[in-house]
RNA sequence: GGUCCCGUGGUGAAGUUGGAGUUCACGCCGGCCUGUCAAGCCGGAGGUCGCGGGUUCGAGUCCCGUCGGGACCGCCA
């Protein structure tokens, strides 16, 4: 139907006959003897000159044949890649008419309510931004596939209808017609299957796997999302990092991103220095320990505190008025801190703060020195337990300093040595697993499992990019005895473990190799590469925050007959 | 489950102290126009101010509820 695409023609084609197909991006009529039609496809736009009246409207689908001609010097368009040429003596064939679109098919629609864009997603995707994002996503997927395969990974598909394992994220469940009253679950991840593939001798497995979790949606979370899911046998965690890192960096290269290295940091360092387990290393504002500075203080809020830390919001003193500072304090308290101390560094270097009078000159001097304070800076200090102090300041640091997603550089980070357990369940008194219960403890800490479980590090790790958690993984437990110990610690009896995970645990009796793996969130990775704050911008047909699709109206009620077949009765809505 | 923000012709916005569905830009329809490129000029049409209730002589505006959208907390082993 066509000889070229709309973004393809250049001065080198001058003199050739060309046939283009596409949509009318705009039409400019000058009486009955001259009209310009900008024809658009996913590759770009070409100006077509028509020497007669032509009744076309925006988004009409056309086939235009003409001769490629150089544009007169004064009418070149440098904003178009094809702006040096135009198609002349055009014959226009209308392949289809179109109603006016509900919003313009251009960058102007960036301002349109997202719901309207989603309702007419097929029009939204015609836009350059969405075309770019979806094609970027395809390139990333493709690069990841070849990177994995060149490292010996085998793509194996795993089922979408799986047994329910109620631990972890809430599952979507699917009723069984042949076994009324029984249900499948949609997989939160192929976790159990991929480990069984290691028992099965696949050695290196990967899959671009769709995962489903029935948890509330966010800018970086959808019910269904795509994961590079991988698992490797006979490896330690550095082997996994190398393999996944190679795939991520190959994806970055395919996305046209500059080369970058992947750093490594322990979980403890991440919390201690940045107050979060997914630090954004693009900016400083690190947490500085001030416990020593205020070791002998008479200021009651600080005296006797386990950990005192501060951050320097450089140059923020002027823009942070009383209202905003109160907002920060509220936020700190909401997280659980007793309070937040703020101090502004005045032009003469003195500290302005409601609490300055409680701090001795020595303390003020040491504080300024520790935080490298200069006039115009805003200093924020929290005194509390170590974890609370870190968490509060980490949150404020992100709020005050985090650059928008499209700003470089790219700072990839492995966060390692996560604690095996995060706190103690208030009800059961049992330690709560930080990752999943199949995670191998750090070999140096296995002895402390029963005696001091909260001190045990695990061989779990996250990959972080610019403050986004791209994914996580671990070296798994492959010895049944150690697995039993961990289950007992979590309060899961052998019998219960057998009941819930029997299909998964029993195979490990038949010669399970040491293994470990990773799951990498493709949507987030592509969003960052695309410079998008929101993963919906890199998903063709995403759901809204309440889990609905404005285009298809899913979810919808179903016919009573369908429910009858499944043995399901729907309760009336709660009053 | 919770906190905050938003909802006004097809689209995006403005709408002051409660005083006539008012305004602006784009789009749409008609006309004019031979070098435009988000063409230009002239004219025109287009509204359940998300929905329901309340206060009031009078509500886009104030109050309550509800629906929808977004950001976040909880949640996401």
XYZ file of C-alpha atoms (C1' of nucleotides) in Angstrom:
652
model
C 0.000 0.000 0.000
C 2.863 2.362 0.700
C 6.398 2.921 -0.532
C 7.676 4.879 2.453
C 6.723 5.811 5.972
C 5.819 9.323 7.021
C 9.052 10.029 8.887
C 11.309 8.571 6.270
C 11.672 10.952 3.342
C 14.751 13.171 3.138
C 16.385 15.442 0.539
C 18.130 12.354 -0.885
C 14.695 11.147 -2.073
C 14.021 14.290 -4.117
C 12.538 13.461 -7.471
C 11.198 10.050 -6.425
C 7.539 9.147 -6.510
C 6.364 8.097 -3.098
C 3.173 6.726 -1.609
C 2.502 7.350 2.064
C -0.246 6.071 4.337
C -1.315 7.482 7.659
C -3.547 9.807 9.594
C -4.190 13.498 8.969
C -2.236 15.385 11.618
C -3.336 18.759 10.330
C -4.660 20.374 7.182
C -4.159 23.932 6.063
C -6.341 25.091 3.177
C -5.642 28.177 1.097
C -8.621 28.427 -1.185
C -9.457 25.944 -3.898
C -6.032 25.638 -5.475
C -3.722 24.895 -2.550
C -3.856 22.848 0.600
C -1.284 21.338 2.917
C -1.958 18.011 4.556
C 0.397 16.781 7.259
C 0.269 13.004 7.167
C 1.328 11.151 10.287
C 2.273 7.599 11.118
C 4.365 6.248 13.978
C 7.576 7.297 12.264
C 6.732 10.979 11.901
C 4.985 13.557 9.741
C 5.331 14.554 6.104
C 3.846 17.682 4.536
C 1.861 16.896 1.398
C 0.926 19.665 -1.030
C -2.425 19.280 -2.754
C -3.288 21.550 -5.706
C -7.022 21.211 -5.439
C -9.705 21.362 -2.806
C -9.670 18.246 -0.670
C -12.202 17.531 2.048
C -10.156 15.804 4.695
C -10.325 16.286 8.450
C -7.934 15.494 11.282
C -7.480 11.725 11.795
C -8.892 10.767 8.406
C -6.936 7.756 7.151
C -5.306 8.548 3.800
C -3.091 7.176 1.131
C -1.211 9.937 -0.679
C 0.945 9.551 -3.727
C 3.184 12.362 -4.929
C 6.665 13.414 -5.870
C 9.287 14.200 -3.267
C 10.399 17.789 -3.775
C 12.802 20.130 -2.073
C 11.038 22.806 -0.079
C 11.680 26.417 -1.013
C 14.400 27.745 1.294
C 12.053 30.111 3.120
C 9.491 27.404 3.865
C 11.689 24.690 5.332
C 10.594 23.450 8.733
C 13.493 22.683 11.029
C 11.194 21.238 13.697
C 10.296 18.346 11.414
C 12.797 15.621 10.557
C 11.203 15.649 7.090
C 11.122 19.458 7.040
C 13.545 19.778 4.147
C 11.158 18.130 1.696
C 7.493 17.903 0.877
C 5.329 15.679 -1.272
C 4.033 17.559 -4.327
C 1.401 16.937 -7.014
C -0.398 14.768 -4.522
C -3.245 12.395 -5.240
C -5.238 11.798 -2.110
C -7.178 8.610 -1.470
C -9.443 8.560 1.575
C -9.157 5.101 3.135
C -11.391 5.991 6.035
C -13.094 8.982 7.574
C -12.887 9.864 11.259
C -14.943 11.757 13.764
C -13.089 14.546 15.556
C -11.048 12.890 18.323
C -12.019 13.718 21.924
C -8.577 15.195 22.473
C -5.788 16.289 20.163
C -3.381 13.604 18.966
C -0.359 15.634 19.973
C 1.703 16.624 22.956
C -1.144 18.941 23.901
C -3.011 15.900 25.191
C -0.416 15.640 27.973
C -2.674 18.116 29.786
C -5.824 16.046 29.253
C -7.315 14.202 32.227
C -5.740 10.765 32.354
C -9.128 9.136 32.604
C -10.116 10.602 29.239
C -6.896 9.338 27.703
C -7.508 5.863 29.107
C -11.110 5.866 27.915
C -9.851 6.393 24.355
C -6.489 4.719 24.740
C -6.409 3.709 21.053
C -6.262 7.412 20.221
C -3.859 8.248 23.023
C -1.445 5.610 21.757
C -1.363 7.303 18.357
C 0.543 10.091 20.066
C 4.284 10.326 19.737
C 4.854 10.020 23.483
C 2.961 6.750 23.826
C 4.445 5.348 20.630
C 7.901 6.162 21.949
C 7.197 4.598 25.349
C 5.710 1.376 24.013
C 8.461 0.957 21.450
C 11.065 1.653 24.129
C 9.458 -1.052 26.195
C 9.694 -3.480 23.301
C 13.392 -2.675 22.868
C 14.026 -3.232 26.553
C 12.234 -6.579 26.486
C 14.151 -7.628 23.431
C 17.524 -6.599 24.893
C 16.749 -8.439 28.109
C 15.814 -11.608 26.241
C 19.006 -11.682 24.251
C 21.144 -10.788 27.284
C 19.609 -13.631 29.254
C 19.897 -16.124 26.439
C 23.496 -15.239 25.728
C 24.196 -16.090 29.369
C 22.662 -19.523 29.036
C 19.234 -18.825 30.497
C 16.363 -20.908 29.143
C 12.907 -19.429 28.788
C 10.359 -21.665 30.447
C 6.701 -20.738 30.781
C 4.912 -21.391 34.052
C 1.183 -21.686 34.692
C -1.188 -18.796 35.272
C -3.635 -20.979 37.195
C -1.824 -21.990 40.340
C -2.711 -23.075 43.853
C -3.475 -20.398 46.383
C -0.685 -19.795 48.909
C -2.138 -17.123 51.161
C 1.207 -15.777 52.409
C 2.379 -12.440 51.099
C 0.387 -10.343 48.683
C -3.351 -10.772 48.333
C -4.118 -13.026 45.399
C -6.626 -12.905 42.610
C -8.587 -16.124 42.688
C -10.274 -17.933 39.845
C -13.207 -20.256 40.487
C -13.027 -23.808 39.177
C -16.022 -24.933 37.123
C -15.208 -28.620 37.403
C -14.576 -28.444 41.120
C -17.197 -25.999 42.407
C -16.066 -24.397 45.623
C -12.394 -24.762 44.697
C -10.254 -22.010 43.303
C -7.081 -21.361 41.461
C -4.972 -18.329 42.203
C -3.277 -16.128 39.622
C 0.463 -16.103 40.344
C 1.949 -13.278 42.419
C 5.155 -14.451 40.783
C 6.411 -17.776 39.423
C 8.476 -18.123 42.606
C 7.727 -21.717 43.546
C 7.760 -23.007 39.986
C 11.098 -21.487 39.153
C 12.706 -23.062 42.181
C 11.270 -26.410 41.148
C 12.812 -25.845 37.725
C 16.162 -25.689 39.517
C 15.418 -28.999 41.244
C 14.511 -30.198 37.742
C 17.968 -29.395 36.421
C 17.058 -26.492 34.138
C 20.117 -24.757 35.636
C 19.271 -21.271 34.393
C 15.663 -20.231 33.920
C 14.191 -16.936 32.860
C 10.824 -15.645 31.764
C 9.252 -12.301 31.065
C 6.479 -13.203 33.421
C 3.204 -11.487 34.126
C 2.593 -11.274 37.858
C -0.677 -10.415 39.579
C -1.231 -8.973 43.029
C -4.532 -7.755 44.406
C -3.041 -4.866 46.371
C -3.896 -1.179 46.148
C -2.547 0.534 43.045
C -0.008 3.334 43.007
C 2.003 5.356 40.530
C 4.504 2.492 40.464
C 2.104 -0.418 41.025
C -0.531 -2.113 38.873
C -2.522 -5.255 39.576
C -0.707 -6.954 36.740
C 2.891 -6.211 36.013
C 5.776 -7.654 34.089
C 8.815 -9.144 35.696
C 12.063 -10.455 34.355
C 11.920 -13.582 36.460
C 15.133 -15.586 36.723
C 16.643 -18.393 38.736
C 20.119 -19.967 38.656
C 21.639 -23.119 40.109
C 25.079 -23.520 41.718
C 25.589 -19.807 42.287
C 26.263 -17.340 45.049
C 24.650 -13.956 45.152
C 27.457 -12.279 43.208
C 26.740 -14.607 40.289
C 23.100 -13.561 40.349
C 24.055 -9.891 40.525
C 26.355 -10.237 37.543
C 23.750 -12.013 35.433
C 20.876 -9.658 36.245
C 23.151 -6.632 36.098
C 24.242 -7.594 32.589
C 20.610 -7.791 31.491
C 19.701 -4.447 33.056
C 22.679 -2.688 31.542
C 21.932 -4.243 28.157
C 18.397 -2.908 28.501
C 19.772 0.521 29.397
C 21.989 0.496 26.328
C 19.040 -0.526 24.138
C 17.103 2.369 25.651
C 19.891 4.750 24.655
C 20.948 5.418 28.216
C 24.553 6.275 29.070
C 26.795 3.553 30.419
C 26.720 3.153 34.162
C 28.106 0.882 36.828
C 26.117 -0.882 39.522
C 27.238 -0.107 43.045
C 26.706 -2.259 46.118
C 25.717 -1.200 49.631
C 24.574 -3.101 52.679
C 21.059 -2.622 53.942
C 22.485 -1.252 57.191
C 24.539 1.362 55.351
C 21.572 2.327 53.211
C 19.394 2.874 56.264
C 22.125 4.568 58.255
C 23.195 6.973 55.505
C 19.958 7.496 53.589
C 17.194 6.335 55.895
C 15.581 4.104 53.279
C 16.290 0.669 51.858
C 16.120 2.055 48.310
C 18.319 5.137 48.409
C 18.300 7.628 45.576
C 22.016 8.297 45.123
C 21.500 11.135 42.661
C 21.633 13.665 45.454
C 23.501 14.037 48.743
C 21.819 15.340 51.876
C 23.068 12.252 53.719
C 22.069 11.530 57.282
C 24.837 12.690 59.634
C 25.210 11.144 63.072
C 25.014 13.763 65.818
C 24.735 11.454 68.812
C 28.252 12.423 69.925
C 27.667 16.131 69.336
C 24.799 16.098 71.806
C 26.318 13.475 74.119
C 26.177 15.781 77.128
C 23.342 18.038 76.110
C 20.895 19.576 78.519
C 18.273 19.912 75.786
C 15.593 17.506 76.961
C 14.453 16.388 73.510
C 17.965 15.141 72.756
C 19.229 14.008 76.146
C 19.494 10.259 76.407
C 18.292 9.572 72.859
C 19.695 6.378 71.360
C 20.455 7.939 67.998
C 20.527 11.586 66.971
C 20.917 12.339 63.289
C 20.516 15.351 61.095
C 20.343 16.345 57.460
C 21.311 19.581 55.787
C 18.705 20.748 53.296
C 21.189 23.011 51.576
C 19.857 26.453 50.711
C 16.287 25.577 51.720
C 16.019 28.012 54.650
C 14.315 30.783 52.703
C 11.745 28.686 50.872
C 10.673 26.809 53.995
C 8.278 29.074 55.840
C 6.646 28.289 59.145
C 3.751 26.481 57.453
C 5.994 24.136 55.521
C 8.164 23.484 58.557
C 5.058 22.595 60.550
C 4.160 20.260 57.706
C 7.530 18.520 58.016
C 7.054 18.200 61.759
C 3.597 16.698 61.268
C 5.005 14.228 58.798
C 7.789 13.258 61.205
C 5.252 12.679 63.958
C 2.999 10.696 61.665
C 5.840 8.324 60.947
C 6.331 7.942 64.674
C 8.974 10.427 65.745
C 8.425 12.393 68.923
C 9.244 15.571 67.080
C 11.450 17.325 64.594
C 13.997 20.010 65.346
C 14.664 22.527 62.611
C 17.286 25.234 62.524
C 17.915 27.850 59.876
C 21.411 29.147 59.301
C 21.232 32.944 59.180
C 23.401 35.188 57.038
C 25.779 35.771 59.957
C 26.085 32.045 60.546
C 23.930 32.032 63.676
C 21.180 29.458 64.131
C 17.548 30.540 64.043
C 15.238 28.081 65.686
C 12.686 27.818 68.474
C 15.136 25.501 70.240
C 18.406 27.333 69.545
C 18.406 28.776 73.048
C 18.550 25.268 74.520
C 21.735 24.410 72.648
C 25.094 25.509 74.007
C 27.528 27.469 71.841
C 29.778 24.425 71.716
C 26.920 22.245 70.558
C 25.852 24.772 67.946
C 29.389 25.003 66.622
C 29.831 21.240 66.491
C 26.426 20.858 64.844
C 27.235 23.368 62.111
C 30.566 21.750 61.509
C 29.146 18.218 61.384
C 26.497 19.230 58.861
C 28.798 21.602 56.924
C 26.194 24.293 57.521
C 26.367 27.525 55.548
C 24.097 30.572 55.537
C 20.742 29.789 53.947
C 20.791 26.113 54.914
C 17.990 24.351 56.751
C 19.069 21.747 59.304
C 16.678 19.019 60.417
C 17.368 16.835 63.431
C 15.631 13.789 64.856
C 16.447 12.018 68.117
C 14.978 8.561 68.655
C 15.709 4.878 68.297
C 18.127 4.205 65.436
C 15.532 2.829 63.029
C 12.994 5.590 63.730
C 15.586 8.354 63.414
C 16.778 6.946 60.104
C 13.311 6.376 58.704
C 12.036 9.864 59.515
C 15.065 11.653 58.104
C 15.122 9.363 55.084
C 11.541 10.311 54.282
C 12.248 14.036 54.722
C 15.396 13.744 52.637
C 13.421 12.287 49.758
C 10.645 14.862 50.132
C 13.069 17.766 50.125
C 15.755 16.674 47.716
C 14.613 14.034 45.284
C 14.978 15.153 41.666
C 12.335 14.344 39.037
C 12.673 10.957 37.376
C 14.004 12.266 34.068
C 17.018 13.918 35.683
C 20.266 11.994 35.556
C 22.564 10.454 36.337
C 21.589 6.790 36.575
C 22.706 5.344 39.904
C 22.179 1.599 40.035
C 22.620 -0.013 43.403
C 22.555 -3.496 44.835
C 21.334 -3.367 48.413
C 22.545 -6.509 50.165
C 22.472 -8.135 53.602
C 18.837 -7.392 54.316
C 17.807 -8.532 57.767
C 16.207 -11.964 57.729
C 13.354 -10.738 59.899
C 11.770 -7.318 60.256
C 10.569 -6.917 63.793
C 8.324 -9.169 65.794
C 4.657 -9.852 65.177
C 2.714 -8.188 67.983
C 0.119 -10.935 68.113
C 2.145 -14.119 67.766
C 5.454 -12.882 69.132
C 7.146 -14.529 66.159
C 9.706 -12.772 63.963
C 8.276 -11.471 60.689
C 10.130 -12.497 57.514
C 11.630 -9.633 55.554
C 11.646 -11.451 52.224
C 9.963 -14.824 51.751
C 10.481 -17.790 54.059
C 12.626 -19.644 51.508
C 15.421 -17.091 51.807
C 18.786 -18.425 52.894
C 20.275 -16.797 55.998
C 23.742 -15.270 55.796
C 26.168 -18.142 56.480
C 27.864 -16.202 59.308
C 24.562 -15.668 61.111
C 22.847 -19.079 60.902
C 23.913 -19.813 64.479
C 21.823 -16.900 65.766
C 18.588 -18.053 64.132
C 17.065 -19.288 67.350
C 19.017 -17.150 69.817
C 18.926 -13.692 68.228
C 16.810 -13.864 65.082
C 16.511 -10.106 64.578
C 20.299 -9.890 64.155
C 20.373 -12.511 61.406
C 21.152 -11.164 57.958
C 19.704 -12.902 54.939
C 21.073 -13.492 51.477
C 18.343 -11.307 50.060
C 19.085 -8.329 47.846
C 17.297 -5.544 46.010
C 18.260 -3.744 42.850
C 17.624 -0.016 43.168
C 17.756 2.663 40.481
C 17.453 6.313 41.454
C 15.308 5.534 44.456
C 13.023 3.052 42.692
C 13.035 -0.566 43.802
C 13.487 -2.392 40.516
C 13.292 -5.818 42.020
C 14.498 -8.233 44.603
C 15.838 -11.709 44.949
C 17.684 -14.068 47.189
C 19.719 -17.183 47.523
C 17.179 -19.822 48.514
C 17.263 -22.490 51.151
C 17.917 -25.810 49.460
C 18.373 -28.052 52.524
C 15.095 -29.358 54.013
C 16.516 -29.234 57.576
C 17.305 -25.523 57.413
C 13.934 -24.851 55.819
C 12.248 -26.671 58.692
C 14.210 -24.561 61.207
C 13.046 -21.334 59.553
C 9.446 -22.501 59.441
C 9.548 -23.455 63.116
C 10.918 -20.009 63.899
C 8.014 -18.431 62.038
C 5.598 -20.571 64.000
C 4.728 -22.802 61.089
C 4.627 -26.412 62.213
C 6.000 -29.210 60.059
C 2.448 -30.361 59.522
C 1.243 -26.924 58.493
C 4.213 -26.395 56.199
C 3.456 -29.741 54.592
C -0.152 -28.727 54.091
C 0.597 -25.306 52.603
C 3.822 -25.924 50.725
C 4.063 -29.698 50.488
C 4.088 -29.707 46.707
C 6.992 -27.304 46.897
C 8.980 -28.711 49.838
C 8.860 -32.433 49.081
C 10.764 -32.106 45.793
C 13.690 -30.711 47.769
C 14.189 -34.201 49.238
C 15.150 -35.460 45.798
C 18.381 -33.541 45.338
C 17.862 -29.790 45.217
C 20.888 -27.844 43.995
C 21.960 -24.637 45.694
C 20.179 -21.883 43.805
C 19.044 -18.297 43.842
C 17.308 -15.816 41.644
C 15.722 -12.507 41.050
C 12.597 -10.729 39.854
C 12.997 -7.421 38.044
C 10.091 -5.035 37.477
C 9.990 -4.237 33.766
C 7.321 -1.527 34.064
C 9.392 0.480 36.508
C 12.597 0.033 34.560
C 10.961 1.243 31.348
C 9.248 4.133 33.129
C 12.599 5.405 34.387
C 14.228 5.011 30.979
C 11.259 6.827 29.450
C 11.489 9.621 32.018
C 7.938 8.899 33.185
C 6.909 9.309 36.834
C 4.103 6.820 36.370
C 4.198 3.256 35.052
C 0.767 3.693 33.453
C 2.558 5.769 30.807
C 4.509 2.724 29.673
C 1.592 0.278 29.760
C -0.732 0.101 26.767
C -3.931 -0.552 28.715
C -3.445 0.124 32.424
C -6.015 0.232 35.224
C -6.940 3.230 37.345
C -6.170 3.497 41.043
C -9.456 1.742 41.839
C -8.585 -1.126 39.516
C -10.955 -0.203 36.706
C -10.317 0.083 33.005
C -12.144 3.164 31.678
C -12.015 1.760 28.137
C -13.511 -1.699 28.696
C -15.266 -0.876 31.983
C -13.757 -3.979 33.556
C -14.516 -5.298 36.066
C -18.192 -5.934 35.330
C -20.862 -8.139 36.841
C -21.369 -11.459 35.037
C -24.484 -13.360 34.037
C -26.206 -15.357 36.738
C -25.736 -18.452 34.570
C -21.970 -18.085 34.793
C -22.163 -17.842 38.558
C -24.475 -20.837 38.756
C -22.031 -22.927 36.727
C -19.297 -22.004 39.172
C -21.384 -22.555 42.260
C -20.938 -18.949 43.322
C -23.485 -16.784 45.073
C -22.837 -13.052 45.335
C -23.682 -11.413 48.639
C -25.599 -8.135 48.623
C -23.358 -5.106 49.160
C -22.651 -4.268 52.774
C -25.021 -1.638 54.136
C -9.393 1.268 56.166
C -7.166 6.502 56.274
C -5.114 11.654 54.764
C -4.850 15.313 50.983
C -5.981 17.431 45.981
C -9.274 17.565 41.695
C -14.366 17.288 38.891
C -17.356 23.962 34.805
C -19.537 23.053 26.388
C -15.449 17.938 22.826
C -10.324 19.507 25.429
C -7.682 22.705 28.892
C -8.519 26.612 32.148
C -10.784 31.289 34.814
C -15.070 32.200 37.616
C -13.660 37.579 43.290
C -17.990 38.530 49.013
C -23.386 33.598 47.299
C -26.440 37.686 42.684
C -28.720 35.772 35.057
C -24.581 29.351 32.332
C -20.530 34.303 32.552
C -15.308 34.403 30.315
C -10.593 32.849 27.725
C -7.710 29.446 24.581
C -7.933 25.149 21.536
C -11.285 22.053 18.939
C -16.055 21.713 16.050
C -19.607 23.752 11.957
C -20.140 27.466 7.789
C -17.751 31.202 4.662
C -13.197 33.648 2.609
C -8.205 32.736 1.348
C -2.194 30.126 -3.857
C 3.231 28.743 0.635
C 1.176 27.281 5.190
C 3.253 24.212 8.971
C -0.584 24.340 16.243
C -1.879 28.714 9.024
C -4.815 33.307 8.954
C -9.508 36.345 8.708
C -15.082 36.587 9.394
C -19.409 34.291 11.379
C -21.907 30.346 14.199
C -23.222 26.203 17.199
C -22.180 23.711 21.525
C -23.612 23.174 29.131
C -27.407 17.953 33.920
C -21.126 23.518 36.539
C -20.006 14.777 38.233
C -24.583 13.150 41.066
C -28.090 13.643 45.398
C -29.637 16.403 49.475
C -29.386 20.847 52.636
C -28.767 26.255 53.963
C -30.572 30.723 51.379
C -35.077 35.268 48.393
C -30.970 33.333 45.327
C -25.671 28.094 45.005
C -20.680 26.633 39.906
C -19.469 29.194 44.677
C -21.291 27.497 51.508
C -22.556 22.576 54.286
C -23.494 17.085 54.243
C -23.433 12.691 51.483
C -22.131 10.009 47.192
C -19.623 8.683 42.512
C -15.283 9.201 39.511
C -9.941 10.575 38.936
C -5.025 11.454 41.120
C -0.891 11.570 45.080
C 0.301 9.309 49.500
C -0.172 6.128 54.271
C -1.711 1.248 55.512
C -1.031 -2.974 52.226
C 2.661 -4.864 48.318
C 6.152 -12.471 52.123
